[in-house]
């Protein structure tokens, strides 16, 4: 199950980058290409990843409940990944409904309010925290020996994407409200 989950992560990362970039270009009015099948494939992969991760986390929770010792400080990165994943799932519903609504089978843009923008920014932050906390252990699992250098590569790429996603959402909010 661990190997399949790692394979899912390898699928999720490029899908997430493509989905995010296409979404940003659409929000900025550069393109109207949406690729709905890509979005649904990403949603399916993320859902499977989340379910498998919950199953794999079950043992740690059982032991923590039984012993009363959670070792928060020693396993901070582990629990950060789990808690940020839960935040992602909660905010995913807001993300899926933030931009369009359907009336009689026709899609319309919804008003992009401050609360929608805030939920999108929290969604981006939760994904960034999740990926940053998981980068080092994931690289170690993959057998990357110089994971320190590769972790910084991941941080730089993630930082650039996160900044672009944030910029696009803020600009979209400004477009709707000013």
Backbone as numpy.savetxt, mean C-alpha at the origin, in Angstrom:
# Nx Ny Nz CAx CAy CAz Cx Cy Cz
3.57 -21.74 2.09 2.75 -20.55 2.09 3.62 -19.29 2.09
4.76 -19.36 2.78 5.69 -18.23 2.80 6.21 -17.91 1.40
6.55 -18.94 0.66 7.08 -18.73 -0.70 6.02 -18.10 -1.61
4.79 -18.58 -1.50 3.73 -18.01 -2.32 3.51 -16.54 -1.94
3.60 -16.23 -0.65 3.45 -14.85 -0.19 4.58 -13.98 -0.74
5.79 -14.51 -0.78 6.91 -13.76 -1.37 6.69 -13.54 -2.86
6.16 -14.54 -3.53 5.86 -14.40 -4.95 4.79 -13.32 -5.16
3.80 -13.29 -4.28 2.77 -12.25 -4.36 3.37 -10.86 -4.19
4.31 -10.72 -3.27 4.96 -9.43 -3.08 5.69 -9.01 -4.34
6.35 -9.96 -5.00 7.05 -9.67 -6.26 6.06 -9.23 -7.35
4.85 -9.71 -7.28 3.81 -9.30 -8.23 3.20 -7.95 -7.83
2.99 -7.75 -6.54 2.33 -6.55 -6.03 3.18 -5.30 -6.29
4.48 -5.37 -6.07 5.32 -4.17 -6.18 5.25 -3.50 -7.55
5.45 -4.21 -8.67 5.33 -3.51 -9.96 3.89 -3.10 -10.26
2.92 -3.92 -9.87 1.52 -3.54 -10.10 1.17 -2.26 -9.33
1.66 -2.17 -8.10 1.41 -0.98 -7.29 2.05 0.26 -7.91
3.28 0.11 -8.38 3.96 1.25 -9.01 3.23 1.70 -10.27
2.84 0.76 -11.12 2.13 1.11 -12.35 0.77 1.73 -12.03
0.03 1.11 -11.10 -1.28 1.63 -10.71 -1.16 3.05 -10.15
-0.19 3.25 -9.28 0.01 4.56 -8.69 0.40 5.61 -9.71
1.32 5.26 -10.60 1.75 6.23 -11.62 0.62 6.56 -12.60
-0.11 5.55 -13.05 -1.24 5.82 -13.94 -2.30 6.66 -13.24
-2.53 6.37 -11.96 -3.48 7.17 -11.19 -3.03 8.61 -11.06
-1.76 8.81 -10.82 -1.23 10.17 -10.71 -1.36 10.92 -12.02
-1.02 10.25 -13.11 -1.14 10.89 -14.43 -2.59 11.24 -14.72
-3.51 10.39 -14.31 -4.94 10.67 -14.51 -5.38 11.85 -13.65
-4.93 11.88 -12.39 -5.30 12.99 -11.50 -4.75 14.32 -12.00
-3.58 14.29 -12.59 -2.97 15.51 -13.11 -3.48 15.88 -14.50
-4.33 15.03 -15.07 -4.90 15.31 -16.38 -3.98 15.02 -17.55
-2.92 14.26 -17.31 -1.95 13.95 -18.36 -2.47 12.83 -19.26
-3.20 11.89 -18.69 -3.72 10.76 -19.46 -5.08 10.36 -18.90
-5.80 9.60 -19.69 -7.07 9.05 -19.21 -7.03 7.53 -19.18
-5.86 6.96 -19.35 -5.68 5.51 -19.32 -5.82 5.05 -17.87
-6.71 4.08 -17.63 -6.91 3.61 -16.27 -6.50 2.16 -16.06
-6.66 1.33 -17.07 -6.33 -0.10 -16.97 -7.02 -0.76 -15.77
-8.34 -0.81 -15.80 -9.10 -1.42 -14.72 -8.68 -2.86 -14.42
-8.36 -3.69 -15.42 -7.92 -5.05 -15.09 -6.67 -5.06 -14.20
-5.77 -4.11 -14.42 -4.58 -4.00 -13.58 -4.97 -3.69 -12.13
-5.94 -2.80 -11.96 -6.40 -2.44 -10.62 -7.01 -3.64 -9.92
-7.82 -4.41 -10.64 -8.44 -5.58 -10.03 -7.41 -6.68 -9.74
-6.42 -6.82 -10.60 -5.35 -7.80 -10.34 -4.57 -7.40 -9.09
-4.29 -6.10 -8.95 -3.60 -5.60 -7.76 -4.44 -5.84 -6.51
-5.73 -5.56 -6.60 -6.62 -5.77 -5.46 -6.65 -7.24 -5.05
-6.74 -8.13 -6.02 -6.74 -9.56 -5.73 -5.43 -10.00 -5.09
-4.31 -9.55 -5.63 -3.00 -9.92 -5.08 -2.82 -9.37 -3.66
-3.26 -8.15 -3.42 -3.15 -7.56 -2.08 -4.05 -8.30 -1.10
-5.26 -8.67 -1.53 -6.16 -9.42 -0.66 -5.57 -10.77 -0.28
-5.02 -11.48 -1.27 -4.38 -12.77 -0.97 -3.19 -12.59 -0.04
-2.38 -11.56 -0.29 -1.22 -11.28 0.56 -1.67 -11.01 1.99
-2.74 -10.24 2.13 -3.24 -9.92 3.47 -3.76 -11.15 4.20
-4.50 -12.00 3.49 -5.04 -13.21 4.11 -3.91 -14.14 4.54
-2.94 -14.34 3.66 -1.80 -15.21 4.00 -1.02 -14.62 5.18
-0.83 -13.31 5.18 -0.09 -12.67 6.28 -0.82 -12.82 7.61
-2.15 -12.73 7.58 -2.92 -12.94 8.81 -2.76 -14.37 9.31
-2.78 -15.32 8.40 -2.59 -16.72 8.79 -1.20 -16.92 9.38
-0.18 -16.33 8.76 1.19 -16.47 9.26 1.40 -15.73 10.58
0.61 -14.72 10.86 0.75 -13.94 12.10 0.01 -14.61 13.26
-0.88 -15.51 12.95 -1.71 -16.16 13.96 -0.88 -16.77 15.09
0.21 -17.45 14.77 1.03 -18.10 15.80 1.64 -17.08 16.76
2.13 -15.97 16.23 2.73 -14.95 17.09 1.68 -14.36 18.03
0.47 -14.18 17.55 -0.60 -13.65 18.40 -0.99 -14.67 19.46
-1.09 -15.94 19.09 -1.42 -16.98 20.06 -0.40 -17.03 21.19
0.88 -16.98 20.84 1.94 -17.02 21.84 1.88 -15.77 22.72
1.67 -14.62 22.10 1.56 -13.38 22.86 0.40 -13.39 23.83
-0.73 -13.92 23.41 -1.90 -14.00 24.29 -1.67 -15.00 25.42
-1.02 -16.10 25.09 -0.80 -17.14 26.10 0.21 -16.70 27.15
1.30 -16.09 26.72 2.37 -15.72 27.66 2.22 -14.31 28.22
1.51 -13.46 27.51 1.39 -12.07 27.93 2.63 -11.25 27.59
3.54 -11.84 26.86 4.77 -11.15 26.44 4.75 -10.97 24.93
4.73 -9.71 24.51 4.64 -9.42 23.09 5.98 -8.99 22.50
6.93 -8.60 23.34 8.25 -8.17 22.88 8.14 -7.09 21.80
7.36 -6.05 22.14 7.13 -4.96 21.19 8.43 -4.32 20.71
9.32 -4.05 21.67 10.56 -3.36 21.31 11.47 -4.24 20.44
11.59 -5.50 20.79 12.46 -6.40 20.05 11.90 -6.74 18.66
10.59 -6.76 18.54 9.94 -7.11 17.28 9.20 -5.91 16.68
9.74 -4.72 16.89 9.05 -3.50 16.44 8.79 -3.52 14.94
9.76 -3.93 14.18 9.61 -3.94 12.72 8.51 -4.94 12.30
8.49 -6.09 12.93 7.50 -7.13 12.63 6.09 -6.60 12.87
5.88 -6.00 14.06 4.55 -5.51 14.40 4.19 -4.25 13.61
5.18 -3.46 13.22 4.91 -2.29 12.37 4.37 -2.74 11.02
4.96 -3.78 10.46 4.47 -4.30 9.19 3.04 -4.81 9.34
2.75 -5.54 10.42 1.40 -6.08 10.62 0.38 -4.97 10.83
0.70 -4.00 11.68 -0.25 -2.92 11.97 -0.46 -2.00 10.77
0.60 -1.73 10.02 0.43 -0.90 8.82 -0.37 -1.65 7.77
-0.24 -2.96 7.72 -1.05 -3.76 6.80 -2.53 -3.68 7.14
-2.84 -3.70 8.42 -4.24 -3.54 8.85 -4.75 -2.15 8.47
-3.92 -1.13 8.65 -4.31 0.23 8.24 -4.56 0.29 6.74
-3.74 -0.38 5.97 -3.92 -0.40 4.51 -5.27 -1.00 4.17
-5.63 -2.11 4.80 -6.91 -2.74 4.51 -8.09 -1.85 4.89
-7.97 -1.14 6.00 -9.05 -0.23 6.41 -9.18 0.91 5.40
-8.06 1.49 5.01 -8.08 2.64 4.10 -8.33 2.25 2.65
-8.19 0.98 2.32 -8.41 0.51 0.95 -9.85 0.77 0.49
-10.79 0.61 1.39 -12.19 0.89 1.05 -12.41 2.35 0.70
-11.78 3.24 1.46 -11.88 4.67 1.16 -11.23 4.98 -0.19
-10.10 4.34 -0.46 -9.40 4.57 -1.72 -10.26 4.12 -2.91
-10.87 2.96 -2.78 -11.66 2.43 -3.88 -12.88 3.30 -4.20
-13.36 4.05 -3.22 -14.55 4.87 -3.44 -14.26 6.37 -3.49
-13.00 6.75 -3.54 -12.66 8.17 -3.42 -12.90 8.98 -4.69
-12.83 8.38 -5.83 -12.82 9.16 -7.05 -14.09 9.07 -7.88
-14.72 7.91 -7.94 -15.90 7.78 -8.79 -17.06 7.18 -8.03
-18.22 7.43 -8.55 -19.44 6.81 -8.04 -20.25 6.36 -9.25
-21.14 5.43 -9.03 -21.94 4.91 -10.14 -23.40 5.27 -9.91
-24.00 5.87 -10.91 -25.42 6.20 -10.87 -26.06 5.62 -12.13
-26.99 4.68 -11.96 -27.67 4.03 -13.08 -26.69 3.45 -14.10
-25.61 2.85 -13.62 -24.64 2.21 -14.50 -23.64 3.15 -15.16
-23.70 4.45 -14.82 -22.78 5.43 -15.40 -21.86 5.94 -14.30
-20.55 6.00 -14.59 -19.58 6.48 -13.62 -19.48 8.00 -13.66
-19.42 8.62 -12.49 -19.24 10.05 -12.34 -18.12 10.31 -11.36
-17.42 11.43 -11.54 -16.43 11.85 -10.55 -17.13 12.37 -9.33
-16.62 12.02 -8.16 -17.14 12.56 -6.91 -16.39 13.82 -6.55
-17.03 14.67 -5.78 -16.35 15.85 -5.27 -15.20 15.38 -4.39
-14.04 15.95 -4.61 -12.86 15.53 -3.85 -12.68 16.48 -2.67
-13.22 16.08 -1.53 -13.24 16.92 -0.34 -11.94 16.78 0.44
-11.80 17.61 1.47 -10.61 17.55 2.32 -10.50 16.18 3.00
-11.62 15.60 3.43 -11.58 14.29 4.09 -11.15 13.19 3.13
-11.58 13.29 1.88 -11.12 12.30 0.88 -9.62 12.44 0.65
-9.16 13.69 0.56 -7.72 13.91 0.38 -6.95 13.36 1.58
-7.46 13.63 2.78 -6.79 13.15 3.99 -6.74 11.63 4.02
-7.84 10.97 3.64 -7.84 9.51 3.63 -6.85 8.96 2.61
-6.72 9.63 1.47 -5.75 9.20 0.46 -4.31 9.40 0.94
-4.06 10.51 1.61 -2.71 10.76 2.14 -2.36 9.75 3.24
-3.34 9.41 4.07 -3.11 8.37 5.09 -2.86 7.01 4.44
-3.57 6.74 3.36 -3.38 5.50 2.62 -1.97 5.40 2.07
-1.50 6.49 1.47 -0.13 6.53 0.94 0.89 6.35 2.07
0.64 7.02 3.20 1.56 6.90 4.34 1.60 5.48 4.88
0.44 4.83 4.98 0.39 3.45 5.48 1.15 2.51 4.56
1.00 2.70 3.24 1.73 1.86 2.28 3.23 2.11 2.40
3.63 3.38 2.52 5.05 3.71 2.64 5.65 3.10 3.91
4.95 3.23 5.03 5.45 2.65 6.29 5.55 1.13 6.15
4.54 0.52 5.55 4.52 -0.92 5.37 5.72 -1.39 4.54
5.96 -0.71 3.43 7.06 -1.10 2.55 8.43 -0.82 3.18
8.55 0.32 3.86 9.83 0.64 4.50 10.16 -0.34 5.62
9.17 -0.68 6.41 9.42 -1.61 7.52 9.70 -3.02 7.01
9.12 -3.38 5.87 9.28 -4.74 5.35 10.48 -4.89 4.43
11.09 -3.79 3.99 12.15 -3.87 2.98 13.34 -4.70 3.45
13.87 -4.39 4.61 15.08 -5.09 5.07 14.84 -6.58 5.30
13.80 -6.98 6.07 13.58 -8.42 6.25 13.29 -9.14 4.93
12.58 -8.45 4.03 12.26 -9.07 2.74 13.53 -9.31 1.93
14.44 -8.32 1.94 15.70 -8.49 1.21 16.55 -9.60 1.82
16.54 -9.69 3.14 17.30 -10.76 3.80 16.71 -12.12 3.43
15.38 -12.24 3.43 14.73 -13.48 3.03 15.07 -13.87 1.60
15.24 -12.90 0.75 15.54 -13.15 -0.66 17.01 -13.48 -0.86
17.82 -13.39 0.20 19.22 -13.76 0.10 20.13 -12.65 -0.37
19.68 -11.41 -0.31 20.52 -10.29 -0.71 21.52 -10.03 0.42
22.80 -10.20 0.11 23.82 -10.07 1.14 24.08 -8.62 1.52
24.08 -7.73 0.57 24.32 -6.32 0.85 22.97 -5.60 1.00
22.17 -6.09 1.98 20.83 -5.56 2.11 20.82 -4.11 2.58
21.90 -3.65 3.20 21.97 -2.26 3.63 21.92 -1.31 2.43
22.73 -1.61 1.42 22.73 -0.80 0.20 21.41 -0.91 -0.52
20.90 -2.13 -0.64 19.64 -2.35 -1.35 18.46 -1.71 -0.61
18.52 -1.69 0.72 17.47 -1.04 1.50 17.43 0.44 1.16
18.59 1.06 1.03 18.62 2.48 0.67 18.10 2.70 -0.75
18.37 1.77 -1.65 17.79 1.86 -2.99 16.27 1.83 -2.92
15.75 0.91 -2.11 14.29 0.82 -1.93 13.73 2.11 -1.33
14.43 2.66 -0.35 13.97 3.88 0.30 13.93 5.04 -0.69
14.94 5.17 -1.53 14.98 6.26 -2.51 13.84 6.12 -3.52
13.67 4.93 -4.07 12.60 4.72 -5.06 11.24 4.96 -4.41
11.04 4.39 -3.23 9.78 4.57 -2.53 9.54 6.04 -2.17
10.59 6.73 -1.79 10.46 8.16 -1.45 10.04 8.99 -2.65
10.63 8.71 -3.79 10.27 9.44 -5.02 8.82 9.15 -5.40
8.44 7.88 -5.38 7.05 7.52 -5.73 6.07 8.14 -4.74
6.37 8.05 -3.45 5.49 8.61 -2.42 5.34 10.11 -2.58
6.42 10.80 -2.87 6.35 12.25 -3.08 5.49 12.58 -4.30
5.64 11.82 -5.36 4.84 12.06 -6.57 3.36 11.77 -6.33
3.08 10.67 -5.62 1.69 10.33 -5.30 1.05 11.43 -4.45
1.79 11.88 -3.44 1.29 12.94 -2.55 1.05 14.23 -3.32
2.01 14.62 -4.15 1.88 15.82 -4.96 0.64 15.75 -5.84
0.42 14.62 -6.48 -0.72 14.46 -7.39 -2.05 14.59 -6.65
-2.13 14.00 -5.49 -3.38 14.07 -4.72 -3.64 15.48 -4.23
-2.61 16.16 -3.76 -2.78 17.54 -3.32 -3.17 18.44 -4.50
-2.56 18.25 -5.65 -2.91 19.04 -6.82 -4.35 18.75 -7.27
-4.76 17.51 -7.18 -6.14 17.15 -7.53 -7.11 17.83 -6.57
-6.79 17.85 -5.29 -7.63 18.54 -4.30 -7.72 20.03 -4.62
-6.59 20.63 -4.95 -6.58 22.06 -5.30 -7.43 22.29 -6.55
-7.31 21.42 -7.53 -8.10 21.53 -8.76 -9.59 21.51 -8.46
-10.03 20.63 -7.55 -11.44 20.51 -7.23 -11.97 21.68 -6.40
-11.12 22.25 -5.57 -11.64 23.19 -4.57 -11.24 24.65 -4.77
-10.35 24.94 -5.70 -9.93 26.33 -5.84 -10.00 26.82 -7.25
